Amino acid sequence: MVGTIDLDEEMLQGQADIWRFIYAFADSMALKSVVELRIANIIHSHGGAVTLSQIASCINNGGSRTPPDINCLSRIMRLLVRRKVFAVQHPSDGGEPLYDLTHSSKWILHDSKLTLAPQIMAQTHPWLMAPWHCFSRCVKEGGVAFKKAHGSEIWDFASEKPEFNGLFNNAMACTAKIASSAIVMGYKEGLSRIGSLVNVGGGTGGLISEIVKANPHIKGINSDLPHVVSTVPEYPGVCHIGDDMFHGIPNGDAIIIKVL
Ligand SMILES: C[S@@+](CC[C@H](N)C(=O)[O-])C[C@H]1O[C@@H](n2cnc3c(N)ncnc32)[C@H](O)[C@@H]1O
């Protein structure tokens, strides 16, 4: 048995840190719940700060006659106010607190051009959470956490499960959209000098389509695995090629690879 612990100030701080780590997942779970409930969109659609009752009245309960649990909602919102995802004002007349968006919650609006909502839904989904439970096995046995959790590599799993394929590709597409304007600006000069560009592992093609939109002289080629390109939308000036990059990469003047 390890010796007794001397509970001095540093040990107590150490204990507090461990409790914080134990419940660190609560932040992402609370975030997931407000994305599922579309709380940021509800506040946004009111055009300003709103009460919890107003928010609750707009939650889509899927036709259920049970009203949303405001007490539960208030606890989730209290945590996310603390994390600065939402802001709260307490009216001086003692009226109900008013909740508003912050710079963080503007990133979790559904259907916004720049949003991280699909990324939150993917990363907090049990499919993508399960591998995190396999870290110690990875240390003991070696190997990849995703395969330990699901029995197959992530890309094979995606090709067999359309729902996971969609969830993952939407998450990638939203982050590609966020980065695309910086890439278009950052590589402006290089892009002006090429006639064709291949995005290897380009997912659903959002990045290459933005590059081609800003540089219509470029022929864009989006290359990814067949189960990904079979679901992608058409973009003017972009063709999609479904292949394994280890078997070959389509010809082009230049290639771009982002997060592979
Ligand atoms: C992490 S995602 C990134 C997607 C995109 N590049 C982005 O930044 O949003 C990795 C992509 O690589 C693709 N990929 C994985 N293995 C591949 C392979 N062997 N050949 C072609 N694409 C592959 C996946 O299907 C997926 O779309």
mmCIF file of C-alpha atoms and ligand atoms in Angstrom:
data_model
loop_
_atom_site.group_PDB
_atom_site.id
_atom_site.type_symbol
_atom_site.label_atom_id
_atom_site.label_comp_id
_atom_site.label_asym_id
_atom_site.label_seq_id
_atom_site.Cartn_x
_atom_site.Cartn_y
_atom_site.Cartn_z
ATOM 1 C CA MET A 1 0.000 0.000 0.000
ATOM 2 C CA VAL A 2 1.213 3.508 -0.802
ATOM 3 C CA GLY A 3 1.974 5.662 2.269
ATOM 4 C CA THR A 4 -0.550 8.114 3.743
ATOM 5 C CA ILE A 5 -1.037 11.384 1.878
ATOM 6 C CA ASP A 6 -0.139 14.664 3.583
ATOM 7 C CA LEU A 7 -3.069 16.947 2.627
ATOM 8 C CA ASP A 8 -1.122 20.191 2.232
ATOM 9 C CA GLU A 9 -2.205 22.922 -0.180
ATOM 10 C CA GLU A 10 -0.391 21.455 -3.190
ATOM 11 C CA MET A 11 -1.916 18.013 -2.612
ATOM 12 C CA LEU A 12 -5.381 19.559 -2.386
ATOM 13 C CA GLN A 13 -4.757 21.439 -5.634
ATOM 14 C CA GLY A 14 -3.633 18.119 -7.173
ATOM 15 C CA GLN A 15 -6.870 16.522 -6.033
ATOM 16 C CA ALA A 16 -8.913 19.412 -7.465
ATOM 17 C CA ASP A 17 -7.101 18.981 -10.794
ATOM 18 C CA ILE A 18 -7.906 15.262 -10.895
ATOM 19 C CA TRP A 19 -11.616 15.965 -10.232
ATOM 20 C CA ARG A 20 -11.525 18.503 -13.073
ATOM 21 C CA PHE A 21 -10.023 15.874 -15.389
ATOM 22 C CA ILE A 22 -12.554 13.233 -14.274
ATOM 23 C CA TYR A 23 -15.412 15.464 -15.401
ATOM 24 C CA ALA A 24 -13.680 17.084 -18.375
ATOM 25 C CA PHE A 25 -16.016 15.164 -20.713
ATOM 26 C CA ALA A 26 -18.984 17.101 -19.266
ATOM 27 C CA ASP A 27 -18.035 20.164 -21.354
ATOM 28 C CA SER A 28 -18.226 18.291 -24.655
ATOM 29 C CA MET A 29 -21.387 16.422 -23.626
ATOM 30 C CA ALA A 30 -23.085 19.705 -22.643
ATOM 31 C CA LEU A 31 -21.971 21.193 -25.954
ATOM 32 C CA LYS A 32 -23.375 18.205 -27.825
ATOM 33 C CA SER A 33 -26.727 18.549 -26.063
ATOM 34 C CA VAL A 34 -27.142 22.217 -27.012
ATOM 35 C CA VAL A 35 -26.188 21.458 -30.605
ATOM 36 C CA GLU A 36 -28.795 18.662 -30.690
ATOM 37 C CA LEU A 37 -31.382 21.002 -29.137
ATOM 38 C CA ARG A 38 -30.374 23.826 -31.550
ATOM 39 C CA ILE A 39 -30.194 26.288 -28.613
ATOM 40 C CA ALA A 40 -27.848 28.704 -30.425
ATOM 41 C CA ASN A 41 -30.207 28.785 -33.431
ATOM 42 C CA ILE A 42 -33.194 29.436 -31.143
ATOM 43 C CA ILE A 43 -31.424 32.430 -29.512
ATOM 44 C CA HIS A 44 -30.209 33.655 -32.916
ATOM 45 C CA SER A 45 -33.695 33.496 -34.415
ATOM 46 C CA HIS A 46 -35.019 35.729 -31.596
ATOM 47 C CA GLY A 47 -32.425 38.329 -32.591
ATOM 48 C CA GLY A 48 -31.308 38.964 -29.003
ATOM 49 C CA ALA A 49 -31.145 37.671 -25.434
ATOM 50 C CA VAL A 50 -33.991 35.369 -24.375
ATOM 51 C CA THR A 51 -35.277 33.680 -21.237
ATOM 52 C CA LEU A 52 -35.039 29.963 -20.607
ATOM 53 C CA SER A 53 -38.812 29.650 -20.963
ATOM 54 C CA GLN A 54 -38.629 31.276 -24.390
ATOM 55 C CA ILE A 55 -35.836 28.894 -25.384
ATOM 56 C CA ALA A 56 -37.758 25.899 -24.031
ATOM 57 C CA SER A 57 -40.892 26.870 -25.927
ATOM 58 C CA CYS A 58 -38.944 26.666 -29.193
ATOM 59 C CA ILE A 59 -37.294 23.280 -28.578
ATOM 60 C CA ASN A 60 -38.527 20.712 -31.054
ATOM 61 C CA ASN A 61 -39.815 17.924 -28.839
ATOM 62 C CA GLY A 62 -40.619 15.667 -31.786
ATOM 63 C CA GLY A 63 -44.364 15.959 -31.179
ATOM 64 C CA SER A 64 -44.118 14.769 -27.546
ATOM 65 C CA ARG A 65 -46.615 16.269 -25.117
ATOM 66 C CA THR A 66 -43.981 16.303 -22.341
ATOM 67 C CA PRO A 67 -42.658 19.876 -22.060
ATOM 68 C CA PRO A 68 -38.863 20.381 -22.022
ATOM 69 C CA ASP A 69 -37.328 20.115 -18.532
ATOM 70 C CA ILE A 70 -36.319 23.731 -17.839
ATOM 71 C CA ASN A 71 -34.435 22.754 -14.682
ATOM 72 C CA CYS A 72 -32.235 20.367 -16.668
ATOM 73 C CA LEU A 73 -31.770 22.972 -19.402
ATOM 74 C CA SER A 74 -30.793 25.626 -16.838
ATOM 75 C CA ARG A 75 -28.063 23.366 -15.418
ATOM 76 C CA ILE A 76 -26.620 22.739 -18.877
ATOM 77 C CA MET A 77 -26.756 26.458 -19.667
ATOM 78 C CA ARG A 78 -25.116 27.326 -16.321
ATOM 79 C CA LEU A 79 -22.135 25.143 -17.224
ATOM 80 C CA LEU A 80 -21.889 26.596 -20.714
ATOM 81 C CA VAL A 81 -22.179 30.179 -19.427
ATOM 82 C CA ARG A 82 -19.263 29.355 -17.142
ATOM 83 C CA ARG A 83 -17.379 28.126 -20.243
ATOM 84 C CA LYS A 84 -18.360 31.359 -22.074
ATOM 85 C CA VAL A 85 -20.254 29.425 -24.766
ATOM 86 C CA PHE A 86 -23.330 31.476 -23.825
ATOM 87 C CA ALA A 87 -23.710 34.751 -21.938
ATOM 88 C CA VAL A 88 -26.316 35.555 -19.290
ATOM 89 C CA GLN A 89 -27.682 38.877 -18.098
ATOM 90 C CA HIS A 90 -29.626 39.243 -14.840
ATOM 91 C CA PRO A 91 -32.201 42.076 -15.245
ATOM 92 C CA SER A 92 -32.045 44.662 -12.459
ATOM 93 C CA ASP A 93 -35.838 44.352 -11.974
ATOM 94 C CA GLY A 94 -35.345 40.764 -10.785
ATOM 95 C CA GLY A 95 -36.883 39.326 -13.985
ATOM 96 C CA GLU A 96 -35.850 36.016 -15.525
ATOM 97 C CA PRO A 97 -32.193 35.759 -16.636
ATOM 98 C CA LEU A 98 -31.640 36.410 -20.326
ATOM 99 C CA TYR A 99 -29.342 34.156 -22.359
ATOM 100 C CA ASP A 100 -27.415 35.356 -25.362
ATOM 101 C CA LEU A 101 -24.867 34.131 -27.896
ATOM 102 C CA THR A 102 -21.126 34.695 -27.529
ATOM 103 C CA HIS A 103 -18.318 34.472 -30.074
ATOM 104 C CA SER A 104 -18.174 30.752 -29.227
ATOM 105 C CA SER A 105 -21.830 29.912 -29.717
ATOM 106 C CA LYS A 106 -21.840 31.612 -33.123
ATOM 107 C CA TRP A 107 -19.686 28.630 -34.186
ATOM 108 C CA ILE A 108 -22.356 26.114 -33.215
ATOM 109 C CA LEU A 109 -25.205 27.531 -35.304
ATOM 110 C CA HIS A 110 -26.656 24.914 -37.633
ATOM 111 C CA ASP A 111 -26.916 25.888 -41.308
ATOM 112 C CA SER A 112 -24.432 28.751 -40.950
ATOM 113 C CA LYS A 113 -21.712 29.069 -43.606
ATOM 114 C CA LEU A 114 -19.035 28.723 -40.945
ATOM 115 C CA THR A 115 -20.112 26.229 -38.317
ATOM 116 C CA LEU A 116 -18.548 23.537 -36.167
ATOM 117 C CA ALA A 117 -21.891 21.870 -35.371
ATOM 118 C CA PRO A 118 -21.283 18.844 -37.690
ATOM 119 C CA GLN A 119 -17.810 18.407 -36.171
ATOM 120 C CA ILE A 120 -19.296 18.404 -32.638
ATOM 121 C CA MET A 121 -21.928 15.837 -33.631
ATOM 122 C CA ALA A 122 -19.273 13.573 -35.151
ATOM 123 C CA GLN A 123 -16.593 13.812 -32.468
ATOM 124 C CA THR A 124 -19.074 13.260 -29.618
ATOM 125 C CA HIS A 125 -20.864 10.369 -31.350
ATOM 126 C CA PRO A 126 -20.402 7.000 -29.623
ATOM 127 C CA TRP A 127 -18.726 5.707 -32.814
ATOM 128 C CA LEU A 128 -15.914 8.244 -32.446
ATOM 129 C CA MET A 129 -15.902 8.243 -28.637
ATOM 130 C CA ALA A 130 -15.429 4.460 -28.377
ATOM 131 C CA PRO A 131 -11.774 4.491 -29.584
ATOM 132 C CA TRP A 132 -10.849 6.864 -26.726
ATOM 133 C CA HIS A 133 -11.663 4.026 -24.336
ATOM 134 C CA CYS A 134 -8.988 1.852 -25.935
ATOM 135 C CA PHE A 135 -5.856 3.892 -25.154
ATOM 136 C CA SER A 136 -4.497 1.546 -22.495
ATOM 137 C CA ARG A 137 -5.017 -1.433 -24.823
ATOM 138 C CA CYS A 138 -3.102 0.463 -27.528
ATOM 139 C CA VAL A 139 -0.199 0.864 -25.102
ATOM 140 C CA LYS A 140 -0.277 -2.777 -24.017
ATOM 141 C CA GLU A 141 -0.936 -4.378 -27.403
ATOM 142 C CA GLY A 142 0.045 -1.702 -29.952
ATOM 143 C CA GLY A 143 -2.335 -0.988 -32.823
ATOM 144 C CA VAL A 144 -4.977 1.553 -33.689
ATOM 145 C CA ALA A 145 -7.705 2.566 -31.221
ATOM 146 C CA PHE A 146 -10.466 2.788 -33.852
ATOM 147 C CA LYS A 147 -9.889 -0.800 -34.973
ATOM 148 C CA LYS A 148 -9.855 -2.056 -31.388
ATOM 149 C CA ALA A 149 -13.202 -0.369 -30.747
ATOM 150 C CA HIS A 150 -14.941 -1.353 -33.973
ATOM 151 C CA GLY A 151 -13.068 -4.316 -35.390
ATOM 152 C CA SER A 152 -12.134 -2.553 -38.649
ATOM 153 C CA GLU A 153 -10.090 0.429 -39.846
ATOM 154 C CA ILE A 154 -11.947 3.729 -39.973
ATOM 155 C CA TRP A 155 -12.137 3.919 -43.800
ATOM 156 C CA ASP A 156 -13.449 0.326 -44.087
ATOM 157 C CA PHE A 157 -15.986 1.094 -41.362
ATOM 158 C CA ALA A 158 -17.060 4.234 -43.293
ATOM 159 C CA SER A 159 -17.435 2.280 -46.529
ATOM 160 C CA GLU A 160 -19.681 -0.272 -44.792
ATOM 161 C CA LYS A 161 -21.795 2.188 -42.777
ATOM 162 C CA PRO A 162 -23.387 4.997 -44.847
ATOM 163 C CA GLU A 163 -24.546 6.751 -41.662
ATOM 164 C CA PHE A 164 -21.010 6.950 -40.307
ATOM 165 C CA ASN A 165 -19.720 7.936 -43.762
ATOM 166 C CA GLY A 166 -22.143 10.879 -43.841
ATOM 167 C CA LEU A 167 -21.453 11.910 -40.242
ATOM 168 C CA PHE A 168 -17.678 11.867 -40.793
ATOM 169 C CA ASN A 169 -17.718 13.543 -44.214
ATOM 170 C CA ASN A 170 -20.005 16.349 -42.991
ATOM 171 C CA ALA A 171 -17.645 16.963 -40.069
ATOM 172 C CA MET A 172 -14.660 17.179 -42.412
ATOM 173 C CA ALA A 173 -16.535 19.392 -44.855
ATOM 174 C CA CYS A 174 -17.397 22.000 -42.216
ATOM 175 C CA THR A 175 -13.779 22.365 -41.118
ATOM 176 C CA ALA A 176 -12.558 22.438 -44.732
ATOM 177 C CA LYS A 177 -14.992 25.310 -45.357
ATOM 178 C CA ILE A 178 -13.537 27.243 -42.423
ATOM 179 C CA ALA A 179 -9.968 26.803 -43.702
ATOM 180 C CA SER A 180 -10.693 27.312 -47.400
ATOM 181 C CA SER A 181 -10.607 31.126 -47.544
ATOM 182 C CA ALA A 182 -7.238 31.190 -45.709
ATOM 183 C CA ILE A 183 -5.863 28.600 -48.163
ATOM 184 C CA VAL A 184 -7.219 30.491 -51.183
ATOM 185 C CA MET A 185 -5.621 33.730 -49.915
ATOM 186 C CA GLY A 186 -2.398 32.144 -48.670
ATOM 187 C CA TYR A 187 -1.624 30.328 -51.929
ATOM 188 C CA LYS A 188 -2.934 33.097 -54.223
ATOM 189 C CA GLU A 189 0.260 33.474 -56.242
ATOM 190 C CA GLY A 190 0.930 29.732 -56.646
ATOM 191 C CA LEU A 191 -2.672 29.090 -57.636
ATOM 192 C CA SER A 192 -2.457 31.780 -60.329
ATOM 193 C CA ARG A 193 0.335 29.793 -62.022
ATOM 194 C CA ILE A 194 -1.287 26.339 -62.318
ATOM 195 C CA GLY A 195 -3.885 24.956 -64.722
ATOM 196 C CA SER A 196 -4.996 21.908 -62.746
ATOM 197 C CA LEU A 197 -4.996 20.932 -59.080
ATOM 198 C CA VAL A 198 -5.668 17.579 -57.419
ATOM 199 C CA ASN A 199 -6.955 17.491 -53.834
ATOM 200 C CA VAL A 200 -5.821 14.100 -52.553
ATOM 201 C CA GLY A 201 -8.117 12.805 -49.801
ATOM 202 C CA GLY A 202 -10.279 15.841 -50.511
ATOM 203 C CA GLY A 203 -13.400 14.439 -48.859
ATOM 204 C CA THR A 204 -16.607 15.804 -50.338
ATOM 205 C CA GLY A 205 -14.749 18.395 -52.428
ATOM 206 C CA GLY A 206 -15.605 21.605 -50.582
ATOM 207 C CA LEU A 207 -12.015 22.866 -50.496
ATOM 208 C CA ILE A 208 -11.206 22.275 -54.167
ATOM 209 C CA SER A 209 -14.543 23.811 -55.176
ATOM 210 C CA GLU A 210 -13.716 27.016 -53.253
ATOM 211 C CA ILE A 211 -10.251 27.128 -54.843
ATOM 212 C CA VAL A 212 -11.768 26.721 -58.332
ATOM 213 C CA LYS A 213 -14.468 29.306 -57.589
ATOM 214 C CA ALA A 214 -11.757 31.858 -56.743
ATOM 215 C CA ASN A 215 -9.505 30.661 -59.627
ATOM 216 C CA PRO A 216 -11.798 29.654 -62.508
ATOM 217 C CA HIS A 217 -8.744 29.008 -64.747
ATOM 218 C CA ILE A 218 -7.985 25.903 -62.600
ATOM 219 C CA LYS A 219 -9.398 22.497 -63.451
ATOM 220 C CA GLY A 220 -10.134 20.959 -60.051
ATOM 221 C CA ILE A 221 -9.847 17.244 -59.356
ATOM 222 C CA ASN A 222 -11.174 15.914 -56.067
ATOM 223 C CA SER A 223 -9.755 12.503 -55.289
ATOM 224 C CA ASP A 224 -10.900 10.324 -52.394
ATOM 225 C CA LEU A 225 -11.986 6.775 -51.667
ATOM 226 C CA PRO A 226 -14.928 5.479 -53.757
ATOM 227 C CA HIS A 227 -17.409 5.419 -50.837
ATOM 228 C CA VAL A 228 -16.711 9.132 -50.267
ATOM 229 C CA VAL A 229 -16.891 10.418 -53.855
ATOM 230 C CA SER A 230 -20.054 8.376 -54.510
ATOM 231 C CA THR A 231 -21.919 10.756 -52.154
ATOM 232 C CA VAL A 232 -20.484 14.135 -53.161
ATOM 233 C CA PRO A 233 -22.313 17.063 -54.779
ATOM 234 C CA GLU A 234 -21.296 18.353 -58.215
ATOM 235 C CA TYR A 235 -19.295 21.599 -58.272
ATOM 236 C CA PRO A 236 -18.647 23.653 -61.435
ATOM 237 C CA GLY A 237 -15.118 23.052 -62.722
ATOM 238 C CA VAL A 238 -14.474 20.085 -60.396
ATOM 239 C CA CYS A 239 -14.414 16.391 -61.260
ATOM 240 C CA HIS A 240 -14.406 13.647 -58.652
ATOM 241 C CA ILE A 241 -12.255 10.548 -58.874
ATOM 242 C CA GLY A 242 -12.828 7.624 -56.506
ATOM 243 C CA ASP A 243 -9.603 5.750 -55.934
ATOM 244 C CA ASP A 244 -7.128 4.677 -53.278
ATOM 245 C CA MET A 245 -4.192 7.125 -53.272
ATOM 246 C CA PHE A 246 -1.845 4.219 -52.590
ATOM 247 C CA HIS A 247 -2.838 2.819 -56.005
ATOM 248 C CA GLY A 248 -2.210 6.103 -57.804
ATOM 249 C CA ILE A 249 -2.916 9.815 -57.789
ATOM 250 C CA PRO A 250 -4.670 11.569 -60.705
ATOM 251 C CA ASN A 251 -2.472 13.767 -62.920
ATOM 252 C CA GLY A 252 -2.417 17.487 -62.318
ATOM 253 C CA ASP A 253 -0.017 20.457 -62.226
ATOM 254 C CA ALA A 254 -0.060 20.376 -58.427
ATOM 255 C CA ILE A 255 -1.570 18.444 -55.575
ATOM 256 C CA ILE A 256 -2.959 19.648 -52.266
ATOM 257 C CA ILE A 257 -3.276 17.380 -49.241
ATOM 258 C CA LYS A 258 -4.996 18.632 -46.117
ATOM 259 C CA VAL A 259 -5.411 16.547 -42.954
ATOM 260 C CA LEU A 260 -4.848 12.996 -44.137
HETATM 261 C C1 LIG B 1 -9.394 13.405 -42.046
HETATM 262 S S1 LIG B 1 -10.248 13.337 -43.557
HETATM 263 C C2 LIG B 1 -9.805 14.907 -44.268
HETATM 264 C C3 LIG B 1 -10.650 15.275 -45.440
HETATM 265 C C4 LIG B 1 -10.207 16.598 -46.092
HETATM 266 N N1 LIG B 1 -8.862 16.512 -46.622
HETATM 267 C C5 LIG B 1 -10.300 17.744 -45.104
HETATM 268 O O1 LIG B 1 -9.285 18.270 -44.663
HETATM 269 O O2 LIG B 1 -11.426 18.122 -44.755
HETATM 270 C C6 LIG B 1 -9.197 12.216 -44.483
HETATM 271 C C7 LIG B 1 -9.737 11.893 -45.856
HETATM 272 O O3 LIG B 1 -8.792 11.021 -46.487
HETATM 273 C C8 LIG B 1 -9.502 10.023 -47.200
HETATM 274 N N2 LIG B 1 -8.639 8.861 -47.369
HETATM 275 C C9 LIG B 1 -8.218 8.009 -46.416
HETATM 276 N N3 LIG B 1 -7.444 7.049 -46.951
HETATM 277 C C10 LIG B 1 -7.368 7.300 -48.283
HETATM 278 C C11 LIG B 1 -6.736 6.645 -49.378
HETATM 279 N N4 LIG B 1 -6.013 5.534 -49.188
HETATM 280 N N5 LIG B 1 -6.890 7.166 -50.610
HETATM 281 C C12 LIG B 1 -7.630 8.295 -50.798
HETATM 282 N N6 LIG B 1 -8.251 8.955 -49.800
HETATM 283 C C13 LIG B 1 -8.135 8.463 -48.558
HETATM 284 C C14 LIG B 1 -10.714 9.759 -46.324
HETATM 285 O O4 LIG B 1 -11.760 9.123 -47.021
HETATM 286 C C15 LIG B 1 -11.073 11.159 -45.847
HETATM 287 O O5 LIG B 1 -11.968 11.805 -46.721
#
